[in-house]
C-alpha angles and dihedrals in degrees: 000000000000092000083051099056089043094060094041084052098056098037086059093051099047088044086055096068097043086052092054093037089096095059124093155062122314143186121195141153136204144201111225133187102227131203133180118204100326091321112111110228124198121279110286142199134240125187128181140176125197153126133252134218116211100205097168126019078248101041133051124176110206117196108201145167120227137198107195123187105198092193121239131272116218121198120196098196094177125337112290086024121096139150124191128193112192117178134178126178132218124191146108127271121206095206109196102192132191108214089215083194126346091299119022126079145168124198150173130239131212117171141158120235155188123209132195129202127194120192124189124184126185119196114188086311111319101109126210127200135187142140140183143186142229134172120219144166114276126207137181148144127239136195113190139175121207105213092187136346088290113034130062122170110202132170117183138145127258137174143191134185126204145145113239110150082030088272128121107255118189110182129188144177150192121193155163129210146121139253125219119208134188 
């Protein structure tokens, strides 16, 4: 009986720390592959920092904030003639995840955002500069693995759209990166 109790005792404490193991504060980033509208930017950045909430040994519910640079676009339109869009988002994600086993999860994104655009246009020399910003729903879907208590990698797709320059953006991306919790 004693020998009973002593196991169950042990097997508790050793499940205790895999079940908050999913709980903390974590910083990633991330390399995404960006499009507005149907245009191809160049390949931007996203970094986020942020803390998750297991709430069930299945489900974990992550709150972050998140910097994205969407690249920029350049158009040459004759020679002498250019124009440039840059954009780059703030905002915060709520991530609900499924822990499908120990490891892998996929999960949804639904974030608030606010984007900035910044257009350049150069005209044989007489340069014109203005931005503006908009803040818009994000949404996205994430698939992650956790290779140990502190690193995840993750890759997954997300999308806002919003009006700054009074002109309909609809950004996308699709990217790859890893957290790192601790």
């Amino acid at each position: 009986m004693k020998k009973t109790i002593f196991a169950l005792t042990i097997a508790s404490l050793l499940s205790a720390p895999a079940l908050a193991s999913k709980d903390g504060f974590y910083i990633g980033a991330d390399l995404g592959s960006n499009r507005l509208d149907s245009e191809s930017f160049d390949t931007g950045i996203g970094l986020v920092a942020g803390y998750d909430f297991q709430i069930t040994q299945q489900i974990v519910i992550g709150v972050e904030g998140e910097y994205r640079s969407y690249g920029k676009d350049k158009v040459t339109i004759v020679d002498g003639w250019s124009a440039e869009l840059k954009a780059h988002s703030f905002g915060i994600n709520v991530k609900p995840k499924y822990y499908f086993n120990d490891n892998f999860y996929a999960g949804a994104q639904l974030g608030l955002h606010s984007v900035k655009e910044e257009f350049k246009e150069d005209f044989f020399g007489d340069v014109d500069k203005f931005s503006d910003s908009d803040t818009g729903l994000s949404y996205g879907l994430e698939a992650g693995y956790d290779f140990n208590q502190n690193v995840t990698v993750k890759a997954g797709y997300k999308a806002i759209s919003v009006k700054p320059l009074d002109v309909d953006s609809d950004y996308s991306t699709f990217y790859i990166g890893a957290n790192y919790k601790f």
